Every structure is written in C-alpha cells, then in structure tokens.
mmCIF file of C-alpha atoms in Angstrom:
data_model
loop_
_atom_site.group_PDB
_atom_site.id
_atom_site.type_symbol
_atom_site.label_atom_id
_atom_site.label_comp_id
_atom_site.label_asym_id
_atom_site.label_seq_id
_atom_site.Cartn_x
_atom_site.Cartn_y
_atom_site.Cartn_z
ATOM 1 C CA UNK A 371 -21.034 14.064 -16.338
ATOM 2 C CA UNK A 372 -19.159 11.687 -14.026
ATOM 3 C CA UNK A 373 -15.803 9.873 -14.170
ATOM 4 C CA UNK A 374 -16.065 6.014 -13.697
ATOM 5 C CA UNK A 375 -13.726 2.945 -14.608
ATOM 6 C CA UNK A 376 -15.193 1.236 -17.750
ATOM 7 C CA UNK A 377 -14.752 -2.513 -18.562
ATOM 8 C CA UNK A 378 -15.263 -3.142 -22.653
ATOM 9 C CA UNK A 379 -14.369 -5.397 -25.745
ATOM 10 C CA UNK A 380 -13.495 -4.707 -29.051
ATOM 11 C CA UNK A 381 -14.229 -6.153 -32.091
ATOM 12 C CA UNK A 382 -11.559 -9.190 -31.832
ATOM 13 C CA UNK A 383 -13.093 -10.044 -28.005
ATOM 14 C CA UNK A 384 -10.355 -8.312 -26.031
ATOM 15 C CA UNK A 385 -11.081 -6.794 -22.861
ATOM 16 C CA UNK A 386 -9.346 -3.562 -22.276
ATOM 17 C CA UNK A 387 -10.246 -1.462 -19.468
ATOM 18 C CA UNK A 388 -10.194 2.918 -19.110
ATOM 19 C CA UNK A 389 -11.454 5.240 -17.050
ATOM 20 C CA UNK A 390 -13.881 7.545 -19.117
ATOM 21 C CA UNK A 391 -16.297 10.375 -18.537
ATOM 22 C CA UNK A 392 -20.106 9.295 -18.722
ATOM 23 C CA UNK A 393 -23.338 10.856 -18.706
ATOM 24 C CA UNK A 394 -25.980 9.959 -16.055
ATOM 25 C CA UNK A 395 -28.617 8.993 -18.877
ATOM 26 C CA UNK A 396 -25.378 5.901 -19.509
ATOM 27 C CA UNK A 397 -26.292 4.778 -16.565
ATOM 28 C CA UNK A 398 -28.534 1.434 -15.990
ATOM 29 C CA UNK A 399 -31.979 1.465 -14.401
ATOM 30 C CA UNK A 400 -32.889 1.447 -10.912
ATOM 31 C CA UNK A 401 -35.060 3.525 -8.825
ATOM 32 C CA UNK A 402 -32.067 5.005 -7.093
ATOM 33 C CA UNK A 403 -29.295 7.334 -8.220
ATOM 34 C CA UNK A 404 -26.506 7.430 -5.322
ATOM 35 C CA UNK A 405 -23.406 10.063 -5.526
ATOM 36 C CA UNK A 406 -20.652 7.756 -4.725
ATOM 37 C CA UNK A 407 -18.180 8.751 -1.933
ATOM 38 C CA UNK A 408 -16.009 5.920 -1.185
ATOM 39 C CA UNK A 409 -15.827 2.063 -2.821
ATOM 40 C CA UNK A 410 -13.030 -0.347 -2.455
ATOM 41 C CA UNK A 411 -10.831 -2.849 -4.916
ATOM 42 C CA UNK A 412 -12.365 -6.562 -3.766
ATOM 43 C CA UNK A 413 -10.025 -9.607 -5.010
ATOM 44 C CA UNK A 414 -13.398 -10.400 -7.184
ATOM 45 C CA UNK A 415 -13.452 -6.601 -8.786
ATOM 46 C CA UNK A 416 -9.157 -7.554 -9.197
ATOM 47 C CA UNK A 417 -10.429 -10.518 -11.254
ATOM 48 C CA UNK A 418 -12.853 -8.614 -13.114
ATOM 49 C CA UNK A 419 -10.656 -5.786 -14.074
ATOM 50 C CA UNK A 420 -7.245 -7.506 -15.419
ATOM 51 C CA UNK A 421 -9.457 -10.400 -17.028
ATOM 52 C CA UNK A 422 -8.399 -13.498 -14.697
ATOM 53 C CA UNK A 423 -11.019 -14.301 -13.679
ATOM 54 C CA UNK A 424 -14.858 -14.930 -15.470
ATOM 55 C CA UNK A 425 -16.571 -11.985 -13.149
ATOM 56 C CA UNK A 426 -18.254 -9.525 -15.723
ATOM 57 C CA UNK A 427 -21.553 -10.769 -16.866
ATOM 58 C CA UNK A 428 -22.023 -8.374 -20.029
ATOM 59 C CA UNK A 429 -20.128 -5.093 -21.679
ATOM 60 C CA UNK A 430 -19.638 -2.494 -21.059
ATOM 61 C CA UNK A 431 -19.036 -2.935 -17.358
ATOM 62 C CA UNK A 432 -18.694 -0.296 -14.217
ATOM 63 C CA UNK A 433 -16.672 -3.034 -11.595
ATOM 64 C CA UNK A 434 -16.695 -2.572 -7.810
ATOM 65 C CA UNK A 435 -18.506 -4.682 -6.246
ATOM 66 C CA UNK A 436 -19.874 -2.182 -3.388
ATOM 67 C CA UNK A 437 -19.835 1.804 -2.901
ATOM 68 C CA UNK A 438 -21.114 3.909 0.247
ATOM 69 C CA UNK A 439 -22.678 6.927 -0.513
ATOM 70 C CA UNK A 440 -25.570 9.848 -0.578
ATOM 71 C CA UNK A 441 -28.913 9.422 -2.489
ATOM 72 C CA UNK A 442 -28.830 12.066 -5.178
ATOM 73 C CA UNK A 443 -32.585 11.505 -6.582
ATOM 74 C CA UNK A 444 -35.022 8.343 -5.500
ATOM 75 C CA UNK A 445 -38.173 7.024 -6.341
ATOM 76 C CA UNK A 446 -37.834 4.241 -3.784
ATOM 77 C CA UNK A 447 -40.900 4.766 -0.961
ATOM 78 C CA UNK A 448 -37.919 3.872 1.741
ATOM 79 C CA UNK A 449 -35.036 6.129 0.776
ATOM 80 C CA UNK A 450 -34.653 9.755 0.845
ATOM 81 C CA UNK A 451 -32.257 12.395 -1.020
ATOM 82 C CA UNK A 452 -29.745 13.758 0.889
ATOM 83 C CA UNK A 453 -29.754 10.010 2.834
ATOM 84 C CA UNK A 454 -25.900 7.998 3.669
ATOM 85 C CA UNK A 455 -26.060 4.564 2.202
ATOM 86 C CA UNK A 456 -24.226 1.530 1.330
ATOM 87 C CA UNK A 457 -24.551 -1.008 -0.911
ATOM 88 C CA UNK A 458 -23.142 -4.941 -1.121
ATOM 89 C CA UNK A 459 -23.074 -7.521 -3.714
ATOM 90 C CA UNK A 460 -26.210 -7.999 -5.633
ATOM 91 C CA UNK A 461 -24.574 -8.562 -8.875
ATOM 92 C CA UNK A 462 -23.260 -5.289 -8.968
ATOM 93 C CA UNK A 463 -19.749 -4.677 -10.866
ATOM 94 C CA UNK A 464 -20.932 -8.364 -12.511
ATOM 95 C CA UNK A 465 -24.152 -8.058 -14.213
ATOM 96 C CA UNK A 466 -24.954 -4.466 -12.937
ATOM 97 C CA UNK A 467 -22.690 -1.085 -13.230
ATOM 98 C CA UNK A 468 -21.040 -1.289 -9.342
ATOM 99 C CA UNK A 469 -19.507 0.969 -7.244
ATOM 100 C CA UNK A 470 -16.125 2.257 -9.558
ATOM 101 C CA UNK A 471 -17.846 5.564 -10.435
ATOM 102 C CA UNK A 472 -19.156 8.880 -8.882
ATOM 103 C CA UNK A 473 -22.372 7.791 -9.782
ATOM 104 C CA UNK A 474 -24.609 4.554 -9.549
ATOM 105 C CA UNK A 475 -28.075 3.827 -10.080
ATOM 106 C CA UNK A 476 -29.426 0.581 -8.608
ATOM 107 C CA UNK A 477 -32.760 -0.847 -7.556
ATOM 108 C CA UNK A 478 -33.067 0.451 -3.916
ATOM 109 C CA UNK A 479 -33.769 -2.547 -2.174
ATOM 110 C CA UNK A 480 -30.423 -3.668 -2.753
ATOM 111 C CA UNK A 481 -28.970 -0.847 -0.480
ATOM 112 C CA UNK A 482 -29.506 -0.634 2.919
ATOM 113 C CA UNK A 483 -28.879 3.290 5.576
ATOM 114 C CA UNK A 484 -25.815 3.760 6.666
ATOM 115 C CA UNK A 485 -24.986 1.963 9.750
ATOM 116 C CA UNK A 486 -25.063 4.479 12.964
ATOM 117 C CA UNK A 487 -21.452 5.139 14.375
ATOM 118 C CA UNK A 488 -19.656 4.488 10.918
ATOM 119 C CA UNK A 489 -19.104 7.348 8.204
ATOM 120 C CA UNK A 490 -18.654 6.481 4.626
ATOM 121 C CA UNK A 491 -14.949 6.156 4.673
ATOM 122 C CA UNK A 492 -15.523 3.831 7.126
ATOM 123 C CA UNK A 493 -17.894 1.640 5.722
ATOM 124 C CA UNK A 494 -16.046 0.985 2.766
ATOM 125 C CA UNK A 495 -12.653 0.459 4.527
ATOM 126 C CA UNK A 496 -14.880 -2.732 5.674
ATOM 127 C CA UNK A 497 -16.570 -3.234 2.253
ATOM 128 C CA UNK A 498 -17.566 -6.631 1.134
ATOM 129 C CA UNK A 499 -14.707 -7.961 3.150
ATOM 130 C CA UNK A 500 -15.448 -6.844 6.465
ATOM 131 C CA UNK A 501 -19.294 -7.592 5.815
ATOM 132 C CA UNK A 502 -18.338 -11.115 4.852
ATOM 133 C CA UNK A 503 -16.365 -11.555 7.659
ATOM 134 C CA UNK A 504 -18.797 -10.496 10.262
ATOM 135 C CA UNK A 505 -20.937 -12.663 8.318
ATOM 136 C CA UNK A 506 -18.375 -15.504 9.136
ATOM 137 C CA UNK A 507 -17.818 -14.675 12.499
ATOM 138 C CA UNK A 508 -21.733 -14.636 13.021
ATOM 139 C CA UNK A 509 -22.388 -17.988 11.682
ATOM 140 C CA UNK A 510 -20.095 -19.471 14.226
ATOM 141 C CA UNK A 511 -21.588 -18.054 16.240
ATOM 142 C CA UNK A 512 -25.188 -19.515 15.370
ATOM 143 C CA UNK A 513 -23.760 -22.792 15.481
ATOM 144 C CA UNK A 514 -22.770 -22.022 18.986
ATOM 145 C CA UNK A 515 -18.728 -21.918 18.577
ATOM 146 C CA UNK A 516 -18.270 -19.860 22.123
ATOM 147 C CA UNK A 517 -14.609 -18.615 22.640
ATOM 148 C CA UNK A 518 -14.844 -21.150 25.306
ATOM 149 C CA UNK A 519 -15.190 -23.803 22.405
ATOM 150 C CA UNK A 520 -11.576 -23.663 21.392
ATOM 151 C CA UNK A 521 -9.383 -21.532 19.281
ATOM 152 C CA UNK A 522 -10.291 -20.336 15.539
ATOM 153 C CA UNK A 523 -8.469 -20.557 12.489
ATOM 154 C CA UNK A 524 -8.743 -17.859 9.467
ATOM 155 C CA UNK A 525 -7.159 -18.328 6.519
ATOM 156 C CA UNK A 526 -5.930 -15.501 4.030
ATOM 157 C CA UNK A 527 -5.109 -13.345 7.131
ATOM 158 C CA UNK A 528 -3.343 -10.659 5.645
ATOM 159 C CA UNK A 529 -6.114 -9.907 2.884
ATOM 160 C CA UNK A 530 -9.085 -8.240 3.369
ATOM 161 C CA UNK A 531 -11.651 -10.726 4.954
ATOM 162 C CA UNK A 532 -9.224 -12.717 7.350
ATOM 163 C CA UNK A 533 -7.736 -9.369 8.673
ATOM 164 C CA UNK A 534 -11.186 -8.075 10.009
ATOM 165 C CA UNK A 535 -12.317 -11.343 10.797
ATOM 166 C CA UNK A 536 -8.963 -11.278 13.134
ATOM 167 C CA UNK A 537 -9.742 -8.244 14.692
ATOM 168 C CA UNK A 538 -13.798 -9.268 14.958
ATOM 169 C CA UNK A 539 -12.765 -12.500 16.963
ATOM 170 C CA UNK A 540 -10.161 -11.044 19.364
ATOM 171 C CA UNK A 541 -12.596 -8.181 20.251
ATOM 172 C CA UNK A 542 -15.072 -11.129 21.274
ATOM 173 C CA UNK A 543 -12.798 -12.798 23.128
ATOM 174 C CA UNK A 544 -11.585 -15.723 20.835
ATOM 175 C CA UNK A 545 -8.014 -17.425 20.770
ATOM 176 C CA UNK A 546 -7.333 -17.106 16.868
ATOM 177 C CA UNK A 547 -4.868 -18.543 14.903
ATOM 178 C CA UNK A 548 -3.862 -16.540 11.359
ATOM 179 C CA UNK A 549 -2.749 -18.608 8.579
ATOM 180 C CA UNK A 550 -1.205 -16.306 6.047
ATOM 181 C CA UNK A 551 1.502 -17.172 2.634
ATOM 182 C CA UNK A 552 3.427 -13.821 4.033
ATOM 183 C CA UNK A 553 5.703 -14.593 7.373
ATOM 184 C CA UNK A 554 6.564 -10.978 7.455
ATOM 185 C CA UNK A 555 3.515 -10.226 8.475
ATOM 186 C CA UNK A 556 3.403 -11.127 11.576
ATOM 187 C CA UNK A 557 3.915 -8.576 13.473
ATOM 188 C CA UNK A 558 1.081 -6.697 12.122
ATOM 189 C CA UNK A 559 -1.363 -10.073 12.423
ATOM 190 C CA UNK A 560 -0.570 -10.313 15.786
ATOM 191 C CA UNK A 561 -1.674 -6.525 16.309
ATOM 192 C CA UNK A 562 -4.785 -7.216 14.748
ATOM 193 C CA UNK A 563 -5.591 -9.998 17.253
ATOM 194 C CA UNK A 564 -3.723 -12.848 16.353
ATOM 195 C CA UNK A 565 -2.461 -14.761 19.086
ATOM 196 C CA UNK A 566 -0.610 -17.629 16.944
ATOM 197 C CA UNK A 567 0.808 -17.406 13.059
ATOM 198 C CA UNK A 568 1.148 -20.520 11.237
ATOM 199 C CA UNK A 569 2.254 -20.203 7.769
ATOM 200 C CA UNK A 570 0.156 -21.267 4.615
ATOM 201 C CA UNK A 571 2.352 -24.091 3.577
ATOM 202 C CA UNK A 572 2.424 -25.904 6.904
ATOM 203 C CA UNK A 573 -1.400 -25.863 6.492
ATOM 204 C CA UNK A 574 -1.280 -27.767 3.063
ATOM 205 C CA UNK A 575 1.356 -30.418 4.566
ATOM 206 C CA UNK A 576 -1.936 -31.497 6.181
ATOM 207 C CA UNK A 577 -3.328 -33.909 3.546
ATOM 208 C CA UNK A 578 -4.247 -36.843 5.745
ATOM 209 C CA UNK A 579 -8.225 -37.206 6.044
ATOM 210 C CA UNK A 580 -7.984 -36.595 9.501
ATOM 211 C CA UNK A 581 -5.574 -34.982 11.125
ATOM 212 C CA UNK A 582 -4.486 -33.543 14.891
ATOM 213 C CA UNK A 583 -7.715 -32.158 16.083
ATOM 214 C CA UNK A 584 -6.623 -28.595 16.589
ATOM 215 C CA UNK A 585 -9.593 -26.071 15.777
ATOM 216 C CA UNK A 586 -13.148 -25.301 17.431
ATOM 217 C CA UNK A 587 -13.965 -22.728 14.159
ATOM 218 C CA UNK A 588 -12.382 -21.397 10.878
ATOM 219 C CA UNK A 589 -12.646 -18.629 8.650
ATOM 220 C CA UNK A 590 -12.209 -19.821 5.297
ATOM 221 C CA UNK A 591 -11.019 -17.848 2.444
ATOM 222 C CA UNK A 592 -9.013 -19.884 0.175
ATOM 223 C CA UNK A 593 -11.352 -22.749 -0.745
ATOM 224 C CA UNK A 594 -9.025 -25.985 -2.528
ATOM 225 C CA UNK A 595 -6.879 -28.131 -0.395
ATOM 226 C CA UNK A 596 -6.497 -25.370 2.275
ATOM 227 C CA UNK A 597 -10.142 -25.783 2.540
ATOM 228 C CA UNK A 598 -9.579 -29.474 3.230
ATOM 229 C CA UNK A 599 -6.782 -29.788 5.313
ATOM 230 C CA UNK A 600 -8.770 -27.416 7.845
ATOM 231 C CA UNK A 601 -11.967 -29.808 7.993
ATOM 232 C CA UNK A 602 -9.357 -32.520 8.483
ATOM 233 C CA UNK A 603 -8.027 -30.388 11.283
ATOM 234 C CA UNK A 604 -11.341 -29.500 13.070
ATOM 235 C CA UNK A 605 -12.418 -30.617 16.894
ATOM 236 C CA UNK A 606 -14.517 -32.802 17.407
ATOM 237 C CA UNK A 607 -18.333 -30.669 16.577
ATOM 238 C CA UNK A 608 -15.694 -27.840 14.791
ATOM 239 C CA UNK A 609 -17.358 -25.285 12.404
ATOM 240 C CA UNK A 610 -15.497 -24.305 9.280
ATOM 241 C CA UNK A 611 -16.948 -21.239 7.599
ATOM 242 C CA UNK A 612 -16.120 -20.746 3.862
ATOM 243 C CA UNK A 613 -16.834 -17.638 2.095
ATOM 244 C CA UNK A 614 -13.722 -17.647 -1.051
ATOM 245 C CA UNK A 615 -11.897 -19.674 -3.319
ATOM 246 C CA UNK A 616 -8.609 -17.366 -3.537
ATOM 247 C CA UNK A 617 -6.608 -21.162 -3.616
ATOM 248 C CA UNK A 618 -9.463 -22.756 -6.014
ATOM 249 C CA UNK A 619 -12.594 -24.242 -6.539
ATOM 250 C CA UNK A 620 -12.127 -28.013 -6.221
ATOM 251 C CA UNK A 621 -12.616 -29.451 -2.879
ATOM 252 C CA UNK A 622 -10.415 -32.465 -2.793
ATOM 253 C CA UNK A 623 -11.568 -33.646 1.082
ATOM 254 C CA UNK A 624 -13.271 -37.212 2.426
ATOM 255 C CA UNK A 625 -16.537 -37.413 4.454
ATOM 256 C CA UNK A 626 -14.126 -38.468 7.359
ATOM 257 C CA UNK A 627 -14.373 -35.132 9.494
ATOM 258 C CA UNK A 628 -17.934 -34.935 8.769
ATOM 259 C CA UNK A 629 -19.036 -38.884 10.137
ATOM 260 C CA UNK A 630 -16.191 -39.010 12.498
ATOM 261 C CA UNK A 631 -16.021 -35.768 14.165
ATOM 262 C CA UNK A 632 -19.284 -34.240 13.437
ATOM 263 C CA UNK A 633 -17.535 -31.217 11.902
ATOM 264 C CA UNK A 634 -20.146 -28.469 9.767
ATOM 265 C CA UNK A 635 -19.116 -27.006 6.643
ATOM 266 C CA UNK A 636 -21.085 -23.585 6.653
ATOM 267 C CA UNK A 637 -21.370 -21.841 3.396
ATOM 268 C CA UNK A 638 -21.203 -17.761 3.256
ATOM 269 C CA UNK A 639 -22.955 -15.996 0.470
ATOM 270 C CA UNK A 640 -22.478 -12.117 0.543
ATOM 271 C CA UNK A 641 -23.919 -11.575 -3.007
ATOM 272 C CA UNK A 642 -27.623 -12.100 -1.889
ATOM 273 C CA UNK A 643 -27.856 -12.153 1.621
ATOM 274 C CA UNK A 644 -31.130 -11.369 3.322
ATOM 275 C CA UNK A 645 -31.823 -7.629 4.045
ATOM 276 C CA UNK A 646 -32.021 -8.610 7.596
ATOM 277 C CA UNK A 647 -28.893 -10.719 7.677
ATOM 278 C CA UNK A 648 -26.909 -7.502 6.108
ATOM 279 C CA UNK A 649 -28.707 -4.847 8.652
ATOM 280 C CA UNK A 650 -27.790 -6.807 11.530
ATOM 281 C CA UNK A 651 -24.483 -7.607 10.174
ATOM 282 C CA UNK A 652 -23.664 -4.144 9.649
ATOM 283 C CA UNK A 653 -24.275 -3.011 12.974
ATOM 284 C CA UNK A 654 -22.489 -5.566 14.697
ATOM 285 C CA UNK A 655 -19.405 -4.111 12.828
ATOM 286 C CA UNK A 656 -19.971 -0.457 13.698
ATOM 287 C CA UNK A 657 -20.064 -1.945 17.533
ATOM 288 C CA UNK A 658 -17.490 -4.066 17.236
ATOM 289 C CA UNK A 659 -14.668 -2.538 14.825
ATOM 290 C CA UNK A 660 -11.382 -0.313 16.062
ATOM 291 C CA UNK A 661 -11.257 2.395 14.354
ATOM 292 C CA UNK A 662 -7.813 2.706 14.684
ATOM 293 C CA UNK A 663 -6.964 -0.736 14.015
ATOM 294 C CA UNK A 664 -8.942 -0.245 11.132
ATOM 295 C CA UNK A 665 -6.982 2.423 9.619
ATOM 296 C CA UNK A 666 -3.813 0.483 10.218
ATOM 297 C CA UNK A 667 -4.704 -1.712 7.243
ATOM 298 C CA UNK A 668 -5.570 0.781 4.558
ATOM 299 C CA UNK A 669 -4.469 1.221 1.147
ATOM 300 C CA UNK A 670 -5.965 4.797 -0.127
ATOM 301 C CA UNK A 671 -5.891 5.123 -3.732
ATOM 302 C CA UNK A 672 -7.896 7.262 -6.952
ATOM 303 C CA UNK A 673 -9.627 5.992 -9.266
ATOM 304 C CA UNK A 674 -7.035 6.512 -11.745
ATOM 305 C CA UNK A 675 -4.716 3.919 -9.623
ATOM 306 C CA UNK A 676 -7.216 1.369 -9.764
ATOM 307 C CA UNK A 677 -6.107 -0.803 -12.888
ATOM 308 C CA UNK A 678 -2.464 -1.242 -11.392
ATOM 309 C CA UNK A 679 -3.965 -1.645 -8.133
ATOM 310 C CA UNK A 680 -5.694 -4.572 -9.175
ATOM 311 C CA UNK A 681 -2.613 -6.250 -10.942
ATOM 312 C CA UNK A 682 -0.548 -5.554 -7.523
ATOM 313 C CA UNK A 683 -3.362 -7.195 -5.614
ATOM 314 C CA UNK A 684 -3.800 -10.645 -7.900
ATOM 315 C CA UNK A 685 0.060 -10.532 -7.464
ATOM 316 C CA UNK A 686 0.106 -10.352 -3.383
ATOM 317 C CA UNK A 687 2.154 -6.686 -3.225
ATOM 318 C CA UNK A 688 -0.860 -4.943 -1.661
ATOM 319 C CA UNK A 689 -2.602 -6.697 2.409
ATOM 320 C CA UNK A 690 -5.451 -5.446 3.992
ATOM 321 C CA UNK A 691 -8.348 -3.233 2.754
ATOM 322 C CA UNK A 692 -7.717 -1.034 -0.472
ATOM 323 C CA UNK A 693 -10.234 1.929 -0.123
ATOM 324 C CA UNK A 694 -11.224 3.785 -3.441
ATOM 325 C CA UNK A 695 -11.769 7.802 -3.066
ATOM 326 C CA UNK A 696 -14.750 9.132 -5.428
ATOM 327 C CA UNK A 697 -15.602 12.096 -3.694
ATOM 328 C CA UNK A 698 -13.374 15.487 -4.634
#
C-alpha cells in the first residue's frame, strides 16, 4: 500500500480532492513502477487540484505533473531496478496518475536517468519549471541571442520558471531584467541574478504596437497582454520565448514587431519534448545550477500540505519552487 493525493467526482460532478491509501494493482499501466522520492506543486498541478483550471483529463486522478525517483520493478529493455530517475510532462497528473504518490507506474520511455551531479531532491527542486526554463534559455540560444545581443527580459520572476531562468542567464553571462507583480521581492531577484526589476504593471502600460526597443530576448511566462507588450518591446531581430499563460490565453498583439523588427515568437512545449531535447536539457542544468542559490527558493512541504499549498500558490502567498517530500 502507498499514500498518494487522489483527484475524484461524485455523483452531482463535484470535484473534491483527499489523500488516500492505494494498492499498487490501483495503479495504471506502464512498463515501469518507480518508488517516488521527491515531486513538486507546478502552477498547472495548482489548477488541477483546487478545480480552476480544466487540467485533469479523466477520474480518478493522481496530479503532479513530474516525480524523481528509483525503479522499483521494470520491464523496460533500458531501465534497471534499483536505477535514479526522473520524469516530465507526458500527460502525467492530466490523463495519466503523476508524480503526487509514493508510487507511479508509467511507460518508460517517458522517463529519462537521473542527470549526473544532481540527487533527487535536487532534480525536483528544478521540476518542470527549471526544465522549462533551461528549455527557454536554450532556444535563445539556438536563435543565436548571445549575452552580447542585449539584455533579457523574464516575466513571472518570482515563480518557479522565471526564478531559474534568472539564475540560468546570469550564470551565462546575460544582463537580465525580472518583471515580477511582487516589488518586495527584489532583493531576493536581484540575488538570483537580476540586474534590473521592473514591476508587472509598468509592463502592461506598454500597449502601443511598437514600443521603445528595449530587449534582445524574453522569457515568457504569463502569455495575454504581458505577452504582447514584450514583442512590442523587442530589438530589432529580438527573441521572445513563451512557455505559460499564468496572465491568459488570448494574445491581443499586431504583426508590427514581427514585419518591422523581425522579432521571433518561439513556442516552448515541456509536455512532449523530444527525449534528446530533455537529456540535453537536463544536463545543462546539473552544470549550470547553484546549489545554494537553489535552495534559497524552496518551499518544503508533505503531502498532506499539498491541497492548501495549492490554494496559497493560485493566490500568490507562496515564490519560487515548492518541493513535495514522498520518501519517509
């Protein structure tokens, strides 16, 4: 038996949510049964849990979109028992029992070894958010944004995404500006790397279709008319990377930056990213991250604090990473 946080209905189509005590025959199929160590609480598993947001594909539903752990029993030719591994996106905590449990069983292609030089703990203090953003930070790469380019903008600084992505860029050299809704924060922003702090509602005054050229490269997080107002705001060749929709779907932007200033518009999927893409990605992190600085944006919690957890985090009282413990 194993403990994990369970997503349901009842009769009347009310979700309510519970952490329960489940048998490993409960769980789905897959070739590979992991013993979960460490997940995290994702703004999408937030969604999921209190209901705001259309995330869970079918009921009953494990949430967490990612876990890091040890294979417990494998059929899969290219994993091992006794073998550190993580896992990302693929559906899971949607449409396929995720990472909110001490056990998971999953198709093993979907997970990929442990990166070398990061432990569990680690890996899931970056989680889908620091994956995504070295995702981000790699594309901008690609499209050969140099830190001699100019400086870079990322959005949603204080969550989980834009606060790695902050400490990813300044450890490659890049002048970064962190736009963030919580001035307070500062201080902290600018120890992650920041070296300017402009605050989310002097982005939005930025409505014109183009506006002051200011940015070589963005991180994008919020999608909506943040989204816009930094295409408006791009140099001339900029790169804006978007990889969230925390501010909204819609997109209400012109084709001005794009057949005036040759900006790109680079779309980040972490759900279903190439194996390659996610190896690569993985080790850049383990090369690139501070531990320390790392550490300094944590949020430890049980399982059993998970529900308010996810409340606190839809309601901005909880920045950074929020790591889940699963192991005794």
């Amino acid at each position: 038996m194993f403990q994990a946080l369970l997503i349901e209905k009842d009769a009347q189509g009310h979700q309510f949510v519970h952490e329960q005590s489940l048998s490993e025959d409960q769980l789905p199929e897959g070739d590979v049964t992991v013993r979960v160590a460490w997940s995290t609480l994702n703004y999408k598993d937030a969604l999921a849990i209190t209901g705001k947001g259309p995330i869970v594909r079918q009921y009953p539903m494990v949430p967490g979109v990612d876990f890091a752990g040890t294979v417990e029993s494998s059929s899969h030719p290219g994993l091992s028992v006794g073998q550190p591994v993580v896992l990302n996106g693929w559906g899971v905590g949607e449409s396929h029992w995720g990472g909110l449990a001490e056990r998971a069983r999953v198709p093993g292609e979907w997970l990929i070894p442990l990166p070398s030089g990061l432990s569990a703990r680690q890996a899931m203090a970056l989680g889908t958010a620091g994956y995504t953003a070295m995702l981000c930070v790699r594309a901008l790469m690609r499209e050969g944004v140099t830190p001699k380019s100019g400086p870079i903008v990322v959005t949603g600084a204080s969550g989980g995404v834009g606060s790695v992505a902050l400490m990813l860029l300044s450890k490659l050299g890049y002048q970064v500006t962190a736009i963030t809704g919580h001035p307070e924060e500062e201080p902290t922003l600018r120890g992650l790397g920041a070296s300017d702090v402009m605050s989310r509602q002097a982005l939005l005054r930025l409505t014109r279709p183009l506006e002051k050229a200011q940015w070589a490269g963005a991180v994008d997080v919020a999608g909506g008319a943040m989204l816009a107002a930094l295409c408006a705001s791009m140099q001339y060749g900029g790169v804006v990377t978007a990889c969230g929709l925390a501010a909204g779907m819609e997109f209400p932007a012109t084709v001005a930056p794009f057949i005036l200033r040759g900006v790109t518009l680079v779309g980040i999927d972490s759900v279903r990213c190439p194996k390659e893409d996610r190896l690569a990605a993985w080790q850049q992190l383990a090369e690139l991250i501070d531990p320390e600085k790392l550490d300094g944006i944590l949020t430890e919690i049980t399982l059993s604090e998970v529900k308010q957890a996810a409340s606190d985090l839809l309601d901005g009282k909880i920045r950074g990473r929020i790591l889940v413990r699963l192991e005794a």
